[in-house]
PDB file of C-alpha atoms in Angstrom:
ATOM      1  CA  UNK A1408      12.160  29.415   0.689  1.00 62.00           C
ATOM      2  CA  UNK A1409       9.458  26.323   0.224  1.00 66.00           C
ATOM      3  CA  UNK A1410       9.690  23.606   2.810  1.00 75.00           C
ATOM      4  CA  UNK A1411      10.539  20.284   1.367  1.00 82.00           C
ATOM      5  CA  UNK A1412       7.585  17.695   2.126  1.00 87.00           C
ATOM      6  CA  UNK A1413       8.023  14.426   3.547  1.00 89.00           C
ATOM      7  CA  UNK A1414       5.299  13.067   1.176  1.00 89.00           C
ATOM      8  CA  UNK A1415       6.934  12.578  -2.191  1.00 91.00           C
ATOM      9  CA  UNK A1416       4.257  10.789  -4.641  1.00 91.00           C
ATOM     10  CA  UNK A1417       1.948   8.010  -4.892  1.00 89.00           C
ATOM     11  CA  UNK A1418       3.697   4.561  -4.524  1.00 90.00           C
ATOM     12  CA  UNK A1419       0.763   2.270  -5.439  1.00 92.00           C
ATOM     13  CA  UNK A1420      -3.056   1.916  -5.200  1.00 91.00           C
ATOM     14  CA  UNK A1421      -3.973  -1.471  -3.345  1.00 87.00           C
ATOM     15  CA  UNK A1422      -6.886  -3.354  -4.996  1.00 85.00           C
ATOM     16  CA  UNK A1423      -8.433  -6.611  -3.548  1.00 83.00           C
ATOM     17  CA  UNK A1424      -8.452  -9.597  -5.697  1.00 83.00           C
ATOM     18  CA  UNK A1425     -11.068 -12.573  -4.836  1.00 81.00           C
ATOM     19  CA  UNK A1426      -9.087 -14.801  -7.398  1.00 86.00           C
ATOM     20  CA  UNK A1427      -5.579 -13.359  -7.682  1.00 89.00           C
ATOM     21  CA  UNK A1428      -4.448 -15.397 -10.810  1.00 93.00           C
ATOM     22  CA  UNK A1429      -7.515 -14.141 -12.681  1.00 90.00           C
ATOM     23  CA  UNK A1430      -7.109 -10.611 -11.585  1.00 88.00           C
ATOM     24  CA  UNK A1431      -3.339 -10.695 -12.828  1.00 92.00           C
ATOM     25  CA  UNK A1432      -4.392 -12.128 -16.168  1.00 89.00           C
ATOM     26  CA  UNK A1433      -7.044  -9.670 -16.505  1.00 83.00           C
ATOM     27  CA  UNK A1434      -4.815  -6.581 -15.546  1.00 86.00           C
ATOM     28  CA  UNK A1435      -1.981  -8.008 -18.000  1.00 91.00           C
ATOM     29  CA  UNK A1436      -3.962  -9.523 -20.693  1.00 90.00           C
ATOM     30  CA  UNK A1437      -7.029  -7.125 -20.921  1.00 77.00           C
ATOM     31  CA  UNK A1438      -5.660  -3.949 -19.794  1.00 82.00           C
ATOM     32  CA  UNK A1439      -1.771  -4.166 -20.876  1.00 82.00           C
ATOM     33  CA  UNK A1440      -0.284  -3.853 -17.278  1.00 87.00           C
ATOM     34  CA  UNK A1441       3.230  -4.962 -16.959  1.00 96.00           C
ATOM     35  CA  UNK A1442       4.260  -7.348 -14.200  1.00 98.00           C
ATOM     36  CA  UNK A1443       6.651  -6.083 -11.731  1.00 97.00           C
ATOM     37  CA  UNK A1444       7.004  -8.494  -8.823  1.00 96.00           C
ATOM     38  CA  UNK A1445       5.122 -10.889  -6.414  1.00 96.00           C
ATOM     39  CA  UNK A1446       5.357 -10.979  -2.621  1.00 92.00           C
ATOM     40  CA  UNK A1447       3.998 -12.650   0.465  1.00 90.00           C
ATOM     41  CA  UNK A1448       4.994 -10.744   3.384  1.00 85.00           C
ATOM     42  CA  UNK A1449       2.152 -12.335   5.487  1.00 82.00           C
ATOM     43  CA  UNK A1450      -0.798 -14.480   4.947  1.00 84.00           C
ATOM     44  CA  UNK A1451      -1.800 -12.756   1.544  1.00 86.00           C
ATOM     45  CA  UNK A1452       0.272 -12.628  -1.864  1.00 93.00           C
ATOM     46  CA  UNK A1453       0.732  -9.104  -3.365  1.00 93.00           C
ATOM     47  CA  UNK A1454       1.409  -8.817  -7.130  1.00 95.00           C
ATOM     48  CA  UNK A1455       2.590  -5.353  -8.525  1.00 96.00           C
ATOM     49  CA  UNK A1456       1.665  -4.315 -11.735  1.00 93.00           C
ATOM     50  CA  UNK A1457       2.287  -0.963 -13.771  1.00 93.00           C
ATOM     51  CA  UNK A1458       0.651   0.911 -16.543  1.00 86.00           C
ATOM     52  CA  UNK A1459       1.780   4.581 -17.549  1.00 84.00           C
ATOM     53  CA  UNK A1460       3.867   5.031 -14.458  1.00 92.00           C
ATOM     54  CA  UNK A1461       0.940   4.109 -12.215  1.00 90.00           C
ATOM     55  CA  UNK A1462       1.599   1.086  -9.972  1.00 94.00           C
ATOM     56  CA  UNK A1463      -1.179  -1.111  -8.435  1.00 89.00           C
ATOM     57  CA  UNK A1464      -0.978  -3.849  -6.024  1.00 90.00           C
ATOM     58  CA  UNK A1465      -3.317  -6.761  -6.098  1.00 89.00           C
ATOM     59  CA  UNK A1466      -4.016  -7.843  -2.597  1.00 87.00           C
ATOM     60  CA  UNK A1467      -5.131 -11.521  -2.370  1.00 88.00           C
ATOM     61  CA  UNK A1468      -8.304 -11.924  -0.430  1.00 83.00           C
ATOM     62  CA  UNK A1469      -8.045 -14.117   2.691  1.00 80.00           C
ATOM     63  CA  UNK A1470     -11.712 -15.039   3.313  1.00 74.00           C
ATOM     64  CA  UNK A1471     -11.910 -13.702   6.804  1.00 59.00           C
ATOM     65  CA  UNK A1472     -10.634 -10.356   5.596  1.00 60.00           C
ATOM     66  CA  UNK A1473     -13.006 -10.275   2.252  1.00 60.00           C
ATOM     67  CA  UNK A1474     -13.881  -6.318   1.939  1.00 58.00           C
ATOM     68  CA  UNK A1475     -13.657  -4.842   5.447  1.00 62.00           C
ATOM     69  CA  UNK A1476     -11.895  -1.880   3.802  1.00 62.00           C
ATOM     70  CA  UNK A1477     -13.481  -1.976   0.460  1.00 62.00           C
ATOM     71  CA  UNK A1478     -12.528  -3.133  -2.895  1.00 63.00           C
ATOM     72  CA  UNK A1479      -9.794  -0.570  -3.116  1.00 70.00           C
ATOM     73  CA  UNK A1480      -7.869  -1.631  -0.114  1.00 70.00           C
ATOM     74  CA  UNK A1481      -5.542   1.139   0.452  1.00 80.00           C
ATOM     75  CA  UNK A1482      -3.571   4.308  -1.214  1.00 81.00           C
ATOM     76  CA  UNK A1483       0.115   4.156  -0.757  1.00 86.00           C
ATOM     77  CA  UNK A1484       1.916   7.555  -0.325  1.00 85.00           C
ATOM     78  CA  UNK A1485       5.677   7.533  -0.796  1.00 89.00           C
ATOM     79  CA  UNK A1486       7.677   9.073   1.882  1.00 90.00           C
ATOM     80  CA  UNK A1487      11.235  10.360   2.052  1.00 91.00           C
ATOM     81  CA  UNK A1488      11.441   9.485   5.759  1.00 93.00           C
ATOM     82  CA  UNK A1489       8.978   7.070   7.232  1.00 94.00           C
ATOM     83  CA  UNK A1490       9.932   7.824  10.940  1.00 94.00           C
ATOM     84  CA  UNK A1491       9.538  11.450  10.508  1.00 93.00           C
ATOM     85  CA  UNK A1492       6.382  11.162   8.540  1.00 92.00           C
ATOM     86  CA  UNK A1493       4.725   9.107  11.446  1.00 94.00           C
ATOM     87  CA  UNK A1494       5.766  11.541  14.101  1.00 92.00           C
ATOM     88  CA  UNK A1495       4.077  14.186  11.802  1.00 89.00           C
ATOM     89  CA  UNK A1496       0.830  12.223  11.511  1.00 90.00           C
ATOM     90  CA  UNK A1497       1.143  11.646  15.710  1.00 91.00           C
ATOM     91  CA  UNK A1498       1.418  15.474  15.784  1.00 89.00           C
ATOM     92  CA  UNK A1499      -1.864  15.843  13.573  1.00 88.00           C
ATOM     93  CA  UNK A1500      -3.653  13.211  15.962  1.00 90.00           C
ATOM     94  CA  UNK A1501      -4.200  11.076  12.976  1.00 91.00           C
ATOM     95  CA  UNK A1502      -5.725   7.529  13.719  1.00 89.00           C
ATOM     96  CA  UNK A1503      -3.025   4.760  13.315  1.00 91.00           C
ATOM     97  CA  UNK A1504      -3.276   1.169  12.895  1.00 86.00           C
ATOM     98  CA  UNK A1505      -0.141   0.611  14.515  1.00 87.00           C
ATOM     99  CA  UNK A1506       2.581   2.625  16.255  1.00 86.00           C
ATOM    100  CA  UNK A1507       5.714   1.321  14.383  1.00 93.00           C
ATOM    101  CA  UNK A1508       6.580   0.964  10.593  1.00 94.00           C
ATOM    102  CA  UNK A1509       6.943  -2.516   9.441  1.00 92.00           C
ATOM    103  CA  UNK A1510       9.960  -3.641   7.680  1.00 92.00           C
ATOM    104  CA  UNK A1511       9.141  -5.385   4.424  1.00 88.00           C
ATOM    105  CA  UNK A1512      12.562  -6.610   3.294  1.00 84.00           C
ATOM    106  CA  UNK A1513      15.270  -4.863   1.141  1.00 85.00           C
ATOM    107  CA  UNK A1514      15.435  -1.563   3.242  1.00 86.00           C
ATOM    108  CA  UNK A1515      11.668  -0.940   2.669  1.00 91.00           C
ATOM    109  CA  UNK A1516       9.083  -0.073   5.141  1.00 94.00           C
ATOM    110  CA  UNK A1517       5.268   0.434   5.294  1.00 93.00           C
ATOM    111  CA  UNK A1518       2.752   1.859   7.858  1.00 95.00           C
ATOM    112  CA  UNK A1519      -0.852   2.099   7.827  1.00 92.00           C
ATOM    113  CA  UNK A1520      -3.091   4.949   9.039  1.00 87.00           C
ATOM    114  CA  UNK A1521      -6.756   6.197   8.574  1.00 85.00           C
ATOM    115  CA  UNK A1522      -8.076   9.291   6.666  1.00 78.00           C
ATOM    116  CA  UNK A1523     -10.731  11.614   8.164  1.00 69.00           C
ATOM    117  CA  UNK A1524     -13.397   9.313   6.449  1.00 61.00           C
ATOM    118  CA  UNK A1525     -11.817   6.143   8.027  1.00 74.00           C
ATOM    119  CA  UNK A1526     -10.165   5.537   4.669  1.00 74.00           C
ATOM    120  CA  UNK A1527      -7.055   3.453   4.907  1.00 83.00           C
ATOM    121  CA  UNK A1528      -3.642   4.899   3.758  1.00 85.00           C
ATOM    122  CA  UNK A1529      -0.296   3.768   3.697  1.00 88.00           C
ATOM    123  CA  UNK A1530       3.137   5.354   4.061  1.00 90.00           C
ATOM    124  CA  UNK A1531       5.713   3.499   2.068  1.00 91.00           C
ATOM    125  CA  UNK A1532       9.497   4.237   2.236  1.00 91.00           C
ATOM    126  CA  UNK A1533      11.922   2.606  -0.429  1.00 78.00           C
TER     127      UNK A1533
END
């Protein structure tokens, strides 16, 4: 019997936007993305758009954080149980940006960590 994976799919791809409103217009009007939602969980606004089942998150650039992680800010991986997934990462000695998941409202959580080349990855639980 095959073991069920904690990692269930790609949640979204985060892309930094120097001018958030210009980026939203471009993705909607030029590329045909559908608007999903806008949130501001901290200093930066986030806008979620969807095209063909793929979700992108436009991340408002705060000047002091311009491109420290590159233009593609992160890849978010959907998980069935974020707490178990974090324990799994700890067991694998994965570099983590924090020690606990962050609640982001409506029963959702996220958690950032680093891949083997320093790439920024996110666990996302709905």
